[in-house]
PDB file of C-alpha atoms in Angstrom:
ATOM      1  CA  MET A 753      38.821 -51.611 -35.778  1.00  0.00           C
ATOM      2  CA  THR A 754      37.345 -50.397 -32.503  1.00  0.00           C
ATOM      3  CA  GLN A 755      37.480 -46.653 -31.914  1.00  0.00           C
ATOM      4  CA  PRO A 756      37.820 -44.865 -28.541  1.00  0.00           C
ATOM      5  CA  SER A 757      34.091 -44.065 -28.838  1.00  0.00           C
ATOM      6  CA  GLY A 758      33.330 -47.804 -28.591  1.00  0.00           C
ATOM      7  CA  VAL A 759      32.315 -47.946 -32.252  1.00  0.00           C
ATOM      8  CA  ASP A 760      33.715 -50.584 -34.612  1.00  0.00           C
ATOM      9  CA  LEU A 761      34.525 -49.385 -38.127  1.00  0.00           C
ATOM     10  CA  PHE A 762      35.191 -52.056 -40.729  1.00  0.00           C
ATOM     11  CA  ASP A 763      36.780 -51.737 -44.138  1.00  0.00           C
ATOM     12  CA  ALA A 764      34.219 -53.071 -46.584  1.00  0.00           C
ATOM     13  CA  ASP A 765      35.164 -54.158 -50.068  1.00  0.00           C
ATOM     14  CA  ARG A 766      32.375 -56.720 -50.187  1.00  0.00           C
ATOM     15  CA  LEU A 767      29.220 -57.137 -48.096  1.00  0.00           C
ATOM     16  CA  ARG A 768      27.072 -60.245 -48.212  1.00  0.00           C
ATOM     17  CA  LEU A 769      23.616 -60.181 -46.603  1.00  0.00           C
ATOM     18  CA  VAL A 770      21.930 -63.306 -45.228  1.00  0.00           C
ATOM     19  CA  GLU A 771      18.343 -63.429 -43.986  1.00  0.00           C
ATOM     20  CA  ALA A 772      17.626 -65.292 -40.731  1.00  0.00           C
ATOM     21  CA  PRO A 773      14.303 -66.195 -39.067  1.00  0.00           C
ATOM     22  CA  SER A 774      12.584 -63.466 -37.085  1.00  0.00           C
ATOM     23  CA  PRO A 775      13.442 -63.460 -33.368  1.00  0.00           C
ATOM     24  CA  PRO A 776      11.087 -65.740 -31.396  1.00  0.00           C
ATOM     25  CA  LEU A 777       9.280 -64.291 -28.390  1.00  0.00           C
ATOM     26  CA  SER A 778       7.663 -66.071 -25.502  1.00  0.00           C
ATOM     27  CA  PRO A 779       4.176 -64.920 -24.466  1.00  0.00           C
ATOM     28  CA  GLU A 780       5.729 -63.003 -21.556  1.00  0.00           C
ATOM     29  CA  GLU A 781       8.290 -61.326 -23.811  1.00  0.00           C
ATOM     30  CA  ARG A 782       5.513 -60.392 -26.232  1.00  0.00           C
ATOM     31  CA  ARG A 783       3.525 -58.804 -23.393  1.00  0.00           C
ATOM     32  CA  VAL A 784       6.587 -56.821 -22.263  1.00  0.00           C
ATOM     33  CA  LEU A 785       7.217 -55.748 -25.847  1.00  0.00           C
ATOM     34  CA  ASP A 786       3.648 -54.590 -26.425  1.00  0.00           C
ATOM     35  CA  ASP A 787       3.508 -52.713 -23.107  1.00  0.00           C
ATOM     36  CA  ALA A 788       6.822 -50.988 -23.822  1.00  0.00           C
ATOM     37  CA  TRP A 789       5.671 -49.996 -27.302  1.00  0.00           C
ATOM     38  CA  ASP A 790       2.368 -48.627 -26.026  1.00  0.00           C
ATOM     39  CA  ALA A 791       4.265 -46.513 -23.497  1.00  0.00           C
ATOM     40  CA  ALA A 792       6.644 -45.250 -26.189  1.00  0.00           C
ATOM     41  CA  VAL A 793       3.737 -44.246 -28.453  1.00  0.00           C
ATOM     42  CA  ARG A 794       2.058 -42.364 -25.611  1.00  0.00           C
ATOM     43  CA  ALA A 795       5.305 -40.430 -25.132  1.00  0.00           C
ATOM     44  CA  ASN A 796       5.744 -39.825 -28.871  1.00  0.00           C
ATOM     45  CA  PRO A 797       2.567 -40.296 -30.958  1.00  0.00           C
ATOM     46  CA  ALA A 798       4.630 -39.877 -34.151  1.00  0.00           C
ATOM     47  CA  LEU A 799       6.093 -43.370 -33.739  1.00  0.00           C
ATOM     48  CA  PHE A 800       5.163 -45.795 -36.495  1.00  0.00           C
ATOM     49  CA  ASP A 801       5.330 -49.580 -36.153  1.00  0.00           C
ATOM     50  CA  GLY A 802       6.219 -50.279 -39.763  1.00  0.00           C
ATOM     51  CA  PRO A 803       8.337 -53.103 -41.187  1.00  0.00           C
ATOM     52  CA  VAL A 804      12.067 -52.894 -40.604  1.00  0.00           C
ATOM     53  CA  ALA A 805      15.146 -55.014 -41.181  1.00  0.00           C
ATOM     54  CA  GLY A 806      16.941 -55.660 -37.902  1.00  0.00           C
ATOM     55  CA  CYS A 807      20.538 -56.748 -37.524  1.00  0.00           C
ATOM     56  CA  ALA A 808      21.143 -60.270 -36.192  1.00  0.00           C
ATOM     57  CA  GLY A 809      24.919 -60.314 -36.576  1.00  0.00           C
ATOM     58  CA  LEU A 810      28.011 -59.062 -38.398  1.00  0.00           C
ATOM     59  CA  GLU A 811      31.042 -61.209 -39.104  1.00  0.00           C
ATOM     60  CA  GLN A 812      34.224 -60.959 -41.130  1.00  0.00           C
ATOM     61  CA  GLU A 813      34.936 -63.722 -43.613  1.00  0.00           C
ATOM     62  CA  GLY A 814      38.158 -62.244 -44.927  1.00  0.00           C
ATOM     63  CA  PRO A 815      39.974 -58.917 -45.373  1.00  0.00           C
ATOM     64  CA  GLY A 816      37.356 -56.362 -46.361  1.00  0.00           C
ATOM     65  CA  ARG A 817      34.702 -59.103 -46.656  1.00  0.00           C
ATOM     66  CA  LEU A 818      31.737 -58.952 -44.285  1.00  0.00           C
ATOM     67  CA  VAL A 819      28.618 -61.042 -43.742  1.00  0.00           C
ATOM     68  CA  LEU A 820      25.602 -59.248 -42.305  1.00  0.00           C
ATOM     69  CA  THR A 821      22.740 -61.346 -40.967  1.00  0.00           C
ATOM     70  CA  TRP A 822      19.355 -59.625 -40.871  1.00  0.00           C
ATOM     71  CA  VAL A 823      15.794 -60.426 -39.824  1.00  0.00           C
ATOM     72  CA  ARG A 824      12.321 -59.128 -40.626  1.00  0.00           C
ATOM     73  CA  ALA A 825      10.746 -57.232 -37.737  1.00  0.00           C
ATOM     74  CA  THR A 826       8.851 -54.041 -36.940  1.00  0.00           C
ATOM     75  CA  TYR A 827       9.981 -50.919 -35.129  1.00  0.00           C
ATOM     76  CA  ARG A 828       8.413 -52.000 -31.842  1.00  0.00           C
ATOM     77  CA  PHE A 829      11.183 -54.581 -31.406  1.00  0.00           C
ATOM     78  CA  TYR A 830      13.672 -51.773 -30.862  1.00  0.00           C
ATOM     79  CA  VAL A 831      12.015 -50.562 -27.659  1.00  0.00           C
ATOM     80  CA  LEU A 832      13.080 -53.752 -25.879  1.00  0.00           C
ATOM     81  CA  ARG A 833      16.618 -52.377 -25.790  1.00  0.00           C
ATOM     82  CA  ARG A 834      15.388 -49.810 -23.273  1.00  0.00           C
ATOM     83  CA  VAL A 835      13.557 -52.305 -21.038  1.00  0.00           C
ATOM     84  CA  PRO A 836      15.633 -53.376 -18.004  1.00  0.00           C
ATOM     85  CA  GLY A 837      16.048 -57.131 -17.886  1.00  0.00           C
ATOM     86  CA  ALA A 838      14.667 -57.775 -21.366  1.00  0.00           C
ATOM     87  CA  THR A 839      16.227 -60.928 -22.801  1.00  0.00           C
ATOM     88  CA  VAL A 840      15.510 -60.062 -26.453  1.00  0.00           C
ATOM     89  CA  GLY A 841      17.010 -56.921 -27.928  1.00  0.00           C
ATOM     90  CA  LEU A 842      17.182 -56.422 -31.656  1.00  0.00           C
ATOM     91  CA  PRO A 843      19.985 -54.162 -32.955  1.00  0.00           C
ATOM     92  CA  SER A 844      19.040 -51.879 -35.811  1.00  0.00           C
ATOM     93  CA  LEU A 845      20.334 -51.806 -39.377  1.00  0.00           C
ATOM     94  CA  PHE A 846      20.681 -48.506 -41.201  1.00  0.00           C
ATOM     95  CA  ALA A 847      22.209 -47.130 -44.379  1.00  0.00           C
ATOM     96  CA  ALA A 848      23.770 -43.665 -44.500  1.00  0.00           C
ATOM     97  CA  VAL A 849      25.687 -41.433 -46.883  1.00  0.00           C
ATOM     98  CA  VAL A 850      29.055 -39.769 -46.396  1.00  0.00           C
ATOM     99  CA  GLN A 851      28.561 -36.632 -48.505  1.00  0.00           C
ATOM    100  CA  PRO A 852      31.778 -34.599 -48.865  1.00  0.00           C
ATOM    101  CA  THR A 853      32.215 -31.086 -50.169  1.00  0.00           C
ATOM    102  CA  ASP A 854      34.835 -30.085 -52.719  1.00  0.00           C
ATOM    103  CA  ASP A 855      37.066 -28.904 -49.867  1.00  0.00           C
ATOM    104  CA  GLY A 856      36.813 -32.162 -47.898  1.00  0.00           C
ATOM    105  CA  ARG A 857      34.191 -31.343 -45.285  1.00  0.00           C
ATOM    106  CA  LEU A 858      31.280 -33.696 -44.595  1.00  0.00           C
ATOM    107  CA  LEU A 859      27.569 -32.955 -44.443  1.00  0.00           C
ATOM    108  CA  VAL A 860      25.817 -33.796 -41.169  1.00  0.00           C
ATOM    109  CA  GLY A 861      22.195 -33.156 -40.232  1.00  0.00           C
ATOM    110  CA  ARG A 862      20.266 -32.516 -37.025  1.00  0.00           C
ATOM    111  CA  MET A 863      17.116 -34.548 -36.443  1.00  0.00           C
ATOM    112  CA  ALA A 864      13.951 -32.482 -36.032  1.00  0.00           C
ATOM    113  CA  LEU A 865      12.144 -32.307 -32.707  1.00  0.00           C
ATOM    114  CA  TRP A 866       9.264 -34.522 -33.885  1.00  0.00           C
ATOM    115  CA  THR A 867      11.537 -37.475 -34.768  1.00  0.00           C
ATOM    116  CA  THR A 868      12.538 -40.416 -32.573  1.00  0.00           C
ATOM    117  CA  ALA A 869      15.958 -38.821 -31.946  1.00  0.00           C
ATOM    118  CA  PRO A 870      15.239 -35.091 -31.555  1.00  0.00           C
ATOM    119  CA  GLY A 871      18.259 -32.826 -31.832  1.00  0.00           C
ATOM    120  CA  ARG A 872      20.711 -35.610 -32.702  1.00  0.00           C
ATOM    121  CA  TRP A 873      23.415 -34.976 -35.301  1.00  0.00           C
ATOM    122  CA  GLN A 874      24.130 -37.750 -37.780  1.00  0.00           C
ATOM    123  CA  LEU A 875      24.873 -38.555 -41.408  1.00  0.00           C
ATOM    124  CA  PRO A 876      21.895 -38.516 -43.785  1.00  0.00           C
ATOM    125  CA  GLY A 877      20.352 -41.969 -43.696  1.00  0.00           C
ATOM    126  CA  GLY A 878      17.833 -44.170 -41.987  1.00  0.00           C
ATOM    127  CA  SER A 879      16.644 -47.611 -40.972  1.00  0.00           C
ATOM    128  CA  VAL A 880      16.500 -50.228 -43.700  1.00  0.00           C
ATOM    129  CA  GLU A 881      13.146 -51.621 -44.759  1.00  0.00           C
ATOM    130  CA  PRO A 882      12.884 -55.319 -45.667  1.00  0.00           C
ATOM    131  CA  PRO A 883      12.108 -56.221 -49.272  1.00  0.00           C
ATOM    132  CA  PRO A 884       8.902 -58.045 -50.223  1.00  0.00           C
ATOM    133  CA  ASP A 885       8.878 -61.756 -49.435  1.00  0.00           C
ATOM    134  CA  GLY A 886      10.957 -63.678 -51.932  1.00  0.00           C
ATOM    135  CA  GLU A 887      13.127 -60.713 -52.908  1.00  0.00           C
ATOM    136  CA  PRO A 888      16.699 -60.394 -51.627  1.00  0.00           C
ATOM    137  CA  LEU A 889      18.099 -57.670 -49.448  1.00  0.00           C
ATOM    138  CA  ASP A 890      21.479 -57.070 -51.035  1.00  0.00           C
ATOM    139  CA  LEU A 891      24.074 -54.359 -51.445  1.00  0.00           C
ATOM    140  CA  ALA A 892      22.254 -52.847 -54.420  1.00  0.00           C
ATOM    141  CA  ALA A 893      19.077 -52.511 -52.332  1.00  0.00           C
ATOM    142  CA  LEU A 894      21.023 -50.827 -49.519  1.00  0.00           C
ATOM    143  CA  ARG A 895      22.602 -48.448 -52.027  1.00  0.00           C
ATOM    144  CA  ARG A 896      19.175 -47.468 -53.383  1.00  0.00           C
ATOM    145  CA  HIS A 897      17.899 -46.982 -49.837  1.00  0.00           C
ATOM    146  CA  ALA A 898      20.835 -44.707 -48.963  1.00  0.00           C
ATOM    147  CA  ALA A 899      20.308 -42.608 -52.105  1.00  0.00           C
ATOM    148  CA  ARG A 900      16.599 -42.243 -51.296  1.00  0.00           C
ATOM    149  CA  GLU A 901      17.327 -41.169 -47.719  1.00  0.00           C
ATOM    150  CA  LEU A 902      19.857 -38.597 -48.921  1.00  0.00           C
ATOM    151  CA  ALA A 903      17.284 -37.066 -51.265  1.00  0.00           C
ATOM    152  CA  GLU A 904      14.413 -37.154 -48.763  1.00  0.00           C
ATOM    153  CA  GLU A 905      16.420 -35.628 -45.912  1.00  0.00           C
ATOM    154  CA  THR A 906      18.646 -33.110 -47.711  1.00  0.00           C
ATOM    155  CA  GLY A 907      17.186 -32.585 -51.205  1.00  0.00           C
ATOM    156  CA  ILE A 908      20.439 -33.862 -52.738  1.00  0.00           C
ATOM    157  CA  GLY A 909      19.708 -36.144 -55.647  1.00  0.00           C
ATOM    158  CA  ALA A 910      22.485 -38.677 -56.207  1.00  0.00           C
ATOM    159  CA  PRO A 911      21.982 -41.680 -58.502  1.00  0.00           C
ATOM    160  CA  ALA A 912      22.372 -44.869 -56.520  1.00  0.00           C
ATOM    161  CA  ASP A 913      25.116 -46.002 -58.871  1.00  0.00           C
ATOM    162  CA  ASP A 914      27.177 -42.958 -57.840  1.00  0.00           C
ATOM    163  CA  LEU A 915      27.350 -44.223 -54.249  1.00  0.00           C
ATOM    164  CA  THR A 916      30.246 -46.487 -53.339  1.00  0.00           C
ATOM    165  CA  LEU A 917      30.462 -48.771 -50.318  1.00  0.00           C
ATOM    166  CA  TRP A 918      32.842 -47.092 -47.882  1.00  0.00           C
ATOM    167  CA  ARG A 919      32.698 -48.512 -44.340  1.00  0.00           C
ATOM    168  CA  VAL A 920      30.455 -50.554 -42.055  1.00  0.00           C
ATOM    169  CA  THR A 921      29.988 -49.335 -38.501  1.00  0.00           C
ATOM    170  CA  ARG A 922      28.839 -51.279 -35.451  1.00  0.00           C
ATOM    171  CA  GLY A 923      27.805 -49.527 -32.259  1.00  0.00           C
ATOM    172  CA  ALA A 924      28.095 -50.652 -28.660  1.00  0.00           C
ATOM    173  CA  ASN A 925      24.504 -51.967 -28.753  1.00  0.00           C
ATOM    174  CA  GLY A 926      25.218 -54.058 -31.851  1.00  0.00           C
ATOM    175  CA  SER A 927      23.438 -51.782 -34.303  1.00  0.00           C
ATOM    176  CA  VAL A 928      25.066 -51.781 -37.732  1.00  0.00           C
ATOM    177  CA  GLY A 929      25.298 -49.014 -40.302  1.00  0.00           C
ATOM    178  CA  VAL A 930      26.333 -49.423 -43.918  1.00  0.00           C
ATOM    179  CA  LEU A 931      28.020 -46.225 -45.064  1.00  0.00           C
ATOM    180  CA  PHE A 932      28.187 -45.179 -48.710  1.00  0.00           C
ATOM    181  CA  ARG A 933      30.304 -42.342 -50.074  1.00  0.00           C
ATOM    182  CA  SER A 934      28.863 -39.871 -52.556  1.00  0.00           C
ATOM    183  CA  PRO A 935      30.956 -37.800 -55.009  1.00  0.00           C
ATOM    184  CA  PRO A 936      32.136 -34.412 -53.678  1.00  0.00           C
ATOM    185  CA  ARG A 937      29.831 -31.457 -54.300  1.00  0.00           C
ATOM    186  CA  PRO A 938      30.230 -27.660 -53.919  1.00  0.00           C
ATOM    187  CA  ALA A 939      29.286 -26.500 -50.434  1.00  0.00           C
ATOM    188  CA  ALA A 940      26.960 -23.773 -51.756  1.00  0.00           C
ATOM    189  CA  TRP A 941      25.130 -26.340 -53.916  1.00  0.00           C
ATOM    190  CA  LEU A 942      24.519 -28.583 -50.901  1.00  0.00           C
ATOM    191  CA  HIS A 943      23.069 -25.694 -48.895  1.00  0.00           C
ATOM    192  CA  GLU A 944      20.891 -24.589 -51.816  1.00  0.00           C
ATOM    193  CA  ASN A 945      19.402 -28.068 -52.209  1.00  0.00           C
ATOM    194  CA  PHE A 946      18.635 -28.326 -48.505  1.00  0.00           C
ATOM    195  CA  ALA A 947      17.043 -24.875 -48.457  1.00  0.00           C
ATOM    196  CA  ALA A 948      14.875 -25.790 -51.452  1.00  0.00           C
ATOM    197  CA  LEU A 949      13.741 -29.016 -49.787  1.00  0.00           C
ATOM    198  CA  THR A 950      12.942 -27.244 -46.514  1.00  0.00           C
ATOM    199  CA  SER A 951      10.919 -24.568 -48.316  1.00  0.00           C
ATOM    200  CA  SER A 952       9.007 -27.191 -50.304  1.00  0.00           C
ATOM    201  CA  GLU A 953       8.175 -29.260 -47.206  1.00  0.00           C
ATOM    202  CA  HIS A 954       6.967 -26.245 -45.275  1.00  0.00           C
ATOM    203  CA  ALA A 955       4.810 -25.170 -48.243  1.00  0.00           C
ATOM    204  CA  LEU A 956       3.143 -28.592 -48.091  1.00  0.00           C
ATOM    205  CA  GLY A 957       2.519 -28.235 -44.355  1.00  0.00           C
ATOM    206  CA  ARG A 958       5.155 -30.796 -43.414  1.00  0.00           C
ATOM    207  CA  ALA A 959       8.160 -30.545 -41.107  1.00  0.00           C
ATOM    208  CA  PRO A 960      11.435 -31.794 -42.621  1.00  0.00           C
ATOM    209  CA  GLU A 961      13.135 -34.728 -40.895  1.00  0.00           C
ATOM    210  CA  LEU A 962      16.342 -32.700 -40.571  1.00  0.00           C
ATOM    211  CA  ASP A 963      15.891 -29.186 -39.248  1.00  0.00           C
ATOM    212  CA  ARG A 964      19.478 -28.115 -39.931  1.00  0.00           C
ATOM    213  CA  ILE A 965      22.598 -29.231 -41.759  1.00  0.00           C
ATOM    214  CA  ALA A 966      26.245 -28.363 -41.146  1.00  0.00           C
ATOM    215  CA  LEU A 967      29.535 -28.987 -42.925  1.00  0.00           C
ATOM    216  CA  VAL A 968      32.273 -30.300 -40.651  1.00  0.00           C
ATOM    217  CA  GLY A 969      35.912 -30.947 -41.433  1.00  0.00           C
ATOM    218  CA  SER A 970      37.268 -32.536 -38.275  1.00  0.00           C
ATOM    219  CA  PRO A 971      36.122 -33.962 -34.919  1.00  0.00           C
ATOM    220  CA  ALA A 972      36.880 -30.562 -33.385  1.00  0.00           C
ATOM    221  CA  ASP A 973      34.100 -29.050 -35.488  1.00  0.00           C
ATOM    222  CA  LEU A 974      31.571 -31.280 -33.722  1.00  0.00           C
ATOM    223  CA  VAL A 975      32.101 -29.349 -30.485  1.00  0.00           C
ATOM    224  CA  GLY A 976      30.348 -26.348 -31.972  1.00  0.00           C
ATOM    225  CA  LEU A 977      27.219 -28.342 -32.797  1.00  0.00           C
ATOM    226  CA  ALA A 978      24.758 -28.150 -29.917  1.00  0.00           C
ATOM    227  CA  GLY A 979      23.047 -31.429 -29.117  1.00  0.00           C
ATOM    228  CA  PRO A 980      23.886 -35.123 -29.049  1.00  0.00           C
ATOM    229  CA  LYS A 981      25.840 -36.800 -31.829  1.00  0.00           C
ATOM    230  CA  VAL A 982      25.738 -40.396 -32.987  1.00  0.00           C
ATOM    231  CA  PRO A 983      28.884 -42.169 -31.713  1.00  0.00           C
ATOM    232  CA  TYR A 984      30.138 -43.015 -35.189  1.00  0.00           C
ATOM    233  CA  LEU A 985      30.478 -39.370 -36.309  1.00  0.00           C
ATOM    234  CA  GLU A 986      33.868 -38.696 -34.743  1.00  0.00           C
ATOM    235  CA  PRO A 987      35.643 -41.808 -36.082  1.00  0.00           C
ATOM    236  CA  VAL A 988      34.049 -41.304 -39.501  1.00  0.00           C
ATOM    237  CA  LEU A 989      35.412 -37.754 -39.627  1.00  0.00           C
ATOM    238  CA  ARG A 990      38.893 -38.978 -38.733  1.00  0.00           C
ATOM    239  CA  LEU A 991      38.868 -41.538 -41.526  1.00  0.00           C
ATOM    240  CA  ALA A 992      37.157 -39.445 -44.182  1.00  0.00           C
ATOM    241  CA  ARG A 993      39.622 -36.568 -44.146  1.00  0.00           C
TER     242      ARG A 993
END
């Protein structure tokens, strides 16, 4: 269903992933892409043009049954979405975790200043990487990816098998997120794990990807969080209560 924020949230009992050919580019489109990427790197030298799985489509094939079409690409393809008049724009594919507390609040994190979305509040998660050639990208792979992102960003170790498929979100630009729900945890335990991760990263001379976490119980709680929020946060909070 489409939310007032312009985000689609789909019930997801089953998700089937289908690989499609990479998006073709004409020589002119390739030049525009490379120029746009070079400009983006000059603005943010931390950008990395690594492999990524982009979203080529999302369709329903029955109640709670979705088909997600994906392609192999690299991060530079995403900059075309910000180029006026570009005819090729690849939506992103990400996996994220809905981590509740024992009292029903959800954990959200703020992206650090050095990231591609500085100051943005979102669920723990990240872009999906494609598997090696010949290996499938399936729901189990997405679940493992979500568990890894949760641990890397918050210090919360959750076995992949503990994560259950919850919803699939699609933004106004076509980007798709696969949301998994983790078992409830005590609020103090969540904060302790994040503090331990932050301390460990700083001791190694690294800046954590999330510079802050918060526990929110309703869309009204988002008002008190300074900075931009991903559009799916408000509808997710309404459904997760």
